[in-house]
Amino acid sequence: MKFRVDELSVGDAPRGLYAGKTIVDRTDIMNYDRIITASDGLFNNIDIEEALAETKGLPVVKALQKLNEMARDGMVHGYGKAGNLGNKDNITIAMCEILHVPLRGKL
C-alpha cells in the first residue's frame, strides 16, 4: 500500500474546516488488491501495518468489521506497540476489492 497525507491550511480546506488531502502514488493495481477510503476516525485510531496484517486474507465484509473493531478499540485503549492514544471520532470506511476479470478471448 502506498499513501501519504499532505496537510492543508484552514484556508485551503473545504468549508473552512481542517482537512488532509490524501495523495496516492501512482502504482499498478493488481487483481484482488483492495482500495480503502476512510475518515480520520479510522486512520487516527489504528496502526496501519498492524491493520494490514490483521485483515490480510479476510473477506471484504470481515475485513471492514475488523478495521471498525480495531478503530473503536484504539479510541478507548490506544493503539500500536507504542501505545498511542486514540482520538474519539466517527468512523467511515469504504473498501473496494479489484476482482479478476479475464481478458476477452483469453482464459
JSON list of C-alpha atoms in Angstrom, two decimals:
[
{"chain": "A", "resi": 1, "resn": "MET", "atom": "CA", "xyz": [0.00, 0.00, 0.00]},
{"chain": "A", "resi": 2, "resn": "LYS", "atom": "CA", "xyz": [1.34, 3.41, -0.90]},
{"chain": "A", "resi": 3, "resn": "PHE", "atom": "CA", "xyz": [-0.14, 6.57, 0.53]},
{"chain": "A", "resi": 4, "resn": "ARG", "atom": "CA", "xyz": [0.73, 9.85, 2.09]},
{"chain": "A", "resi": 5, "resn": "VAL", "atom": "CA", "xyz": [-1.17, 12.77, 3.51]},
{"chain": "A", "resi": 6, "resn": "ASP", "atom": "CA", "xyz": [-0.33, 16.37, 2.71]},
{"chain": "A", "resi": 7, "resn": "GLU", "atom": "CA", "xyz": [-1.55, 18.85, 5.28]},
{"chain": "A", "resi": 8, "resn": "LEU", "atom": "CA", "xyz": [-3.69, 21.75, 4.12]},
{"chain": "A", "resi": 9, "resn": "SER", "atom": "CA", "xyz": [-4.09, 25.07, 5.82]},
{"chain": "A", "resi": 10, "resn": "VAL", "atom": "CA", "xyz": [-7.52, 26.01, 7.16]},
{"chain": "A", "resi": 11, "resn": "GLY", "atom": "CA", "xyz": [-7.99, 28.39, 4.20]},
{"chain": "A", "resi": 12, "resn": "ASP", "atom": "CA", "xyz": [-7.45, 25.54, 1.71]},
{"chain": "A", "resi": 13, "resn": "ALA", "atom": "CA", "xyz": [-9.85, 23.13, 3.40]},
{"chain": "A", "resi": 14, "resn": "PRO", "atom": "CA", "xyz": [-13.46, 22.77, 2.26]},
{"chain": "A", "resi": 15, "resn": "ARG", "atom": "CA", "xyz": [-15.91, 24.96, 4.23]},
{"chain": "A", "resi": 16, "resn": "GLY", "atom": "CA", "xyz": [-13.04, 26.29, 6.36]},
{"chain": "A", "resi": 17, "resn": "LEU", "atom": "CA", "xyz": [-12.59, 23.04, 8.30]},
{"chain": "A", "resi": 18, "resn": "TYR", "atom": "CA", "xyz": [-9.23, 21.39, 8.89]},
{"chain": "A", "resi": 19, "resn": "ALA", "atom": "CA", "xyz": [-8.68, 18.58, 6.37]},
{"chain": "A", "resi": 20, "resn": "GLY", "atom": "CA", "xyz": [-5.88, 16.45, 4.99]},
{"chain": "A", "resi": 21, "resn": "LYS", "atom": "CA", "xyz": [-5.52, 15.74, 1.30]},
{"chain": "A", "resi": 22, "resn": "THR", "atom": "CA", "xyz": [-4.58, 12.12, 0.65]},
{"chain": "A", "resi": 23, "resn": "ILE", "atom": "CA", "xyz": [-2.35, 11.57, -2.34]},
{"chain": "A", "resi": 24, "resn": "VAL", "atom": "CA", "xyz": [-1.92, 8.07, -3.71]},
{"chain": "A", "resi": 25, "resn": "ASP", "atom": "CA", "xyz": [1.33, 7.49, -5.53]},
{"chain": "A", "resi": 26, "resn": "ARG", "atom": "CA", "xyz": [0.91, 6.00, -8.98]},
{"chain": "A", "resi": 27, "resn": "THR", "atom": "CA", "xyz": [1.23, 2.25, -8.75]},
{"chain": "A", "resi": 28, "resn": "ASP", "atom": "CA", "xyz": [-0.03, -0.80, -10.56]},
{"chain": "A", "resi": 29, "resn": "ILE", "atom": "CA", "xyz": [-3.27, -2.17, -9.18]},
{"chain": "A", "resi": 30, "resn": "MET", "atom": "CA", "xyz": [-3.42, -5.92, -9.40]},
{"chain": "A", "resi": 31, "resn": "ASN", "atom": "CA", "xyz": [-6.26, -8.42, -9.18]},
{"chain": "A", "resi": 32, "resn": "TYR", "atom": "CA", "xyz": [-7.60, -8.76, -5.62]},
{"chain": "A", "resi": 33, "resn": "ASP", "atom": "CA", "xyz": [-5.90, -5.58, -4.40]},
{"chain": "A", "resi": 34, "resn": "ARG", "atom": "CA", "xyz": [-8.05, -3.53, -2.06]},
{"chain": "A", "resi": 35, "resn": "ILE", "atom": "CA", "xyz": [-8.55, 0.21, -2.03]},
{"chain": "A", "resi": 36, "resn": "ILE", "atom": "CA", "xyz": [-9.64, 1.75, 1.27]},
{"chain": "A", "resi": 37, "resn": "THR", "atom": "CA", "xyz": [-11.13, 5.20, 1.66]},
{"chain": "A", "resi": 38, "resn": "ALA", "atom": "CA", "xyz": [-11.81, 6.12, 5.26]},
{"chain": "A", "resi": 39, "resn": "SER", "atom": "CA", "xyz": [-12.28, 9.01, 7.64]},
{"chain": "A", "resi": 40, "resn": "ASP", "atom": "CA", "xyz": [-9.71, 10.09, 10.20]},
{"chain": "A", "resi": 41, "resn": "GLY", "atom": "CA", "xyz": [-11.78, 8.15, 12.74]},
{"chain": "A", "resi": 42, "resn": "LEU", "atom": "CA", "xyz": [-10.16, 5.04, 11.30]},
{"chain": "A", "resi": 43, "resn": "PHE", "atom": "CA", "xyz": [-6.65, 6.26, 10.45]},
{"chain": "A", "resi": 44, "resn": "ASN", "atom": "CA", "xyz": [-6.16, 8.21, 13.70]},
{"chain": "A", "resi": 45, "resn": "ASN", "atom": "CA", "xyz": [-7.00, 5.15, 15.79]},
{"chain": "A", "resi": 46, "resn": "ILE", "atom": "CA", "xyz": [-5.14, 2.23, 14.22]},
{"chain": "A", "resi": 47, "resn": "ASP", "atom": "CA", "xyz": [-1.61, 1.26, 13.35]},
{"chain": "A", "resi": 48, "resn": "ILE", "atom": "CA", "xyz": [-1.64, 0.83, 9.55]},
{"chain": "A", "resi": 49, "resn": "GLU", "atom": "CA", "xyz": [0.87, -2.04, 9.45]},
{"chain": "A", "resi": 50, "resn": "GLU", "atom": "CA", "xyz": [-0.95, -3.90, 12.22]},
{"chain": "A", "resi": 51, "resn": "ALA", "atom": "CA", "xyz": [-4.30, -3.39, 10.46]},
{"chain": "A", "resi": 52, "resn": "LEU", "atom": "CA", "xyz": [-2.92, -4.74, 7.17]},
{"chain": "A", "resi": 53, "resn": "ALA", "atom": "CA", "xyz": [-1.57, -7.83, 8.91]},
{"chain": "A", "resi": 54, "resn": "GLU", "atom": "CA", "xyz": [-4.84, -8.42, 10.80]},
{"chain": "A", "resi": 55, "resn": "THR", "atom": "CA", "xyz": [-7.09, -8.11, 7.74]},
{"chain": "A", "resi": 56, "resn": "LYS", "atom": "CA", "xyz": [-4.95, -9.85, 5.11]},
{"chain": "A", "resi": 57, "resn": "GLY", "atom": "CA", "xyz": [-6.86, -12.73, 3.54]},
{"chain": "A", "resi": 58, "resn": "LEU", "atom": "CA", "xyz": [-10.18, -11.88, 5.19]},
{"chain": "A", "resi": 59, "resn": "PRO", "atom": "CA", "xyz": [-13.29, -11.46, 3.04]},
{"chain": "A", "resi": 60, "resn": "VAL", "atom": "CA", "xyz": [-14.17, -7.78, 2.48]},
{"chain": "A", "resi": 61, "resn": "VAL", "atom": "CA", "xyz": [-17.05, -7.70, 4.98]},
{"chain": "A", "resi": 62, "resn": "LYS", "atom": "CA", "xyz": [-14.96, -9.37, 7.70]},
{"chain": "A", "resi": 63, "resn": "ALA", "atom": "CA", "xyz": [-12.03, -7.02, 6.95]},
{"chain": "A", "resi": 64, "resn": "LEU", "atom": "CA", "xyz": [-14.32, -3.98, 7.31]},
{"chain": "A", "resi": 65, "resn": "GLN", "atom": "CA", "xyz": [-15.69, -5.33, 10.59]},
{"chain": "A", "resi": 66, "resn": "LYS", "atom": "CA", "xyz": [-12.15, -5.95, 11.88]},
{"chain": "A", "resi": 67, "resn": "LEU", "atom": "CA", "xyz": [-10.99, -2.44, 10.91]},
{"chain": "A", "resi": 68, "resn": "ASN", "atom": "CA", "xyz": [-14.02, -0.93, 12.65]},
{"chain": "A", "resi": 69, "resn": "GLU", "atom": "CA", "xyz": [-13.35, -3.03, 15.75]},
{"chain": "A", "resi": 70, "resn": "MET", "atom": "CA", "xyz": [-9.68, -2.03, 15.79]},
{"chain": "A", "resi": 71, "resn": "ALA", "atom": "CA", "xyz": [-10.52, 1.68, 15.45]},
{"chain": "A", "resi": 72, "resn": "ARG", "atom": "CA", "xyz": [-13.14, 1.55, 18.21]},
{"chain": "A", "resi": 73, "resn": "ASP", "atom": "CA", "xyz": [-10.70, -0.29, 20.47]},
{"chain": "A", "resi": 74, "resn": "GLY", "atom": "CA", "xyz": [-7.99, 2.26, 19.60]},
{"chain": "A", "resi": 75, "resn": "MET", "atom": "CA", "xyz": [-10.30, 5.10, 20.65]},
{"chain": "A", "resi": 76, "resn": "VAL", "atom": "CA", "xyz": [-10.68, 3.59, 24.11]},
{"chain": "A", "resi": 77, "resn": "HIS", "atom": "CA", "xyz": [-7.36, 1.88, 24.83]},
{"chain": "A", "resi": 78, "resn": "GLY", "atom": "CA", "xyz": [-4.90, 3.44, 22.40]},
{"chain": "A", "resi": 79, "resn": "TYR", "atom": "CA", "xyz": [-3.25, 1.54, 19.56]},
{"chain": "A", "resi": 80, "resn": "GLY", "atom": "CA", "xyz": [0.01, 0.17, 18.25]},
{"chain": "A", "resi": 81, "resn": "LYS", "atom": "CA", "xyz": [3.05, -1.15, 20.06]},
{"chain": "A", "resi": 82, "resn": "ALA", "atom": "CA", "xyz": [3.91, 2.35, 21.25]},
{"chain": "A", "resi": 83, "resn": "GLY", "atom": "CA", "xyz": [0.51, 2.67, 22.96]},
{"chain": "A", "resi": 84, "resn": "ASN", "atom": "CA", "xyz": [-0.52, 5.77, 21.01]},
{"chain": "A", "resi": 85, "resn": "LEU", "atom": "CA", "xyz": [-3.53, 7.50, 22.46]},
{"chain": "A", "resi": 86, "resn": "GLY", "atom": "CA", "xyz": [-6.75, 7.20, 20.47]},
{"chain": "A", "resi": 87, "resn": "ASN", "atom": "CA", "xyz": [-8.99, 10.00, 19.29]},
{"chain": "A", "resi": 88, "resn": "LYS", "atom": "CA", "xyz": [-12.76, 9.69, 19.73]},
{"chain": "A", "resi": 89, "resn": "ASP", "atom": "CA", "xyz": [-14.35, 10.33, 16.35]},
{"chain": "A", "resi": 90, "resn": "ASN", "atom": "CA", "xyz": [-16.85, 8.90, 13.91]},
{"chain": "A", "resi": 91, "resn": "ILE", "atom": "CA", "xyz": [-15.65, 6.05, 11.67]},
{"chain": "A", "resi": 92, "resn": "THR", "atom": "CA", "xyz": [-16.43, 5.80, 7.97]},
{"chain": "A", "resi": 93, "resn": "ILE", "atom": "CA", "xyz": [-14.81, 3.10, 5.85]},
{"chain": "A", "resi": 94, "resn": "ALA", "atom": "CA", "xyz": [-15.32, 2.13, 2.20]},
{"chain": "A", "resi": 95, "resn": "MET", "atom": "CA", "xyz": [-13.39, -0.75, 0.66]},
{"chain": "A", "resi": 96, "resn": "CYS", "atom": "CA", "xyz": [-13.18, -1.77, -2.98]},
{"chain": "A", "resi": 97, "resn": "GLU", "atom": "CA", "xyz": [-11.66, -5.09, -3.98]},
{"chain": "A", "resi": 98, "resn": "ILE", "atom": "CA", "xyz": [-10.37, -5.42, -7.55]},
{"chain": "A", "resi": 99, "resn": "LEU", "atom": "CA", "xyz": [-11.79, -8.68, -8.85]},
{"chain": "A", "resi": 100, "resn": "HIS", "atom": "CA", "xyz": [-10.18, -10.79, -11.53]},
{"chain": "A", "resi": 101, "resn": "VAL", "atom": "CA", "xyz": [-11.77, -10.23, -14.92]},
{"chain": "A", "resi": 102, "resn": "PRO", "atom": "CA", "xyz": [-10.34, -12.38, -17.73]},
{"chain": "A", "resi": 103, "resn": "LEU", "atom": "CA", "xyz": [-9.40, -10.57, -20.89]},
{"chain": "A", "resi": 104, "resn": "ARG", "atom": "CA", "xyz": [-11.71, -11.09, -23.82]},
{"chain": "A", "resi": 105, "resn": "GLY", "atom": "CA", "xyz": [-10.74, -14.21, -25.75]},
{"chain": "A", "resi": 106, "resn": "LYS", "atom": "CA", "xyz": [-8.32, -15.36, -23.04]},
{"chain": "A", "resi": 107, "resn": "LEU", "atom": "CA", "xyz": [-8.85, -17.92, -20.29]}
]
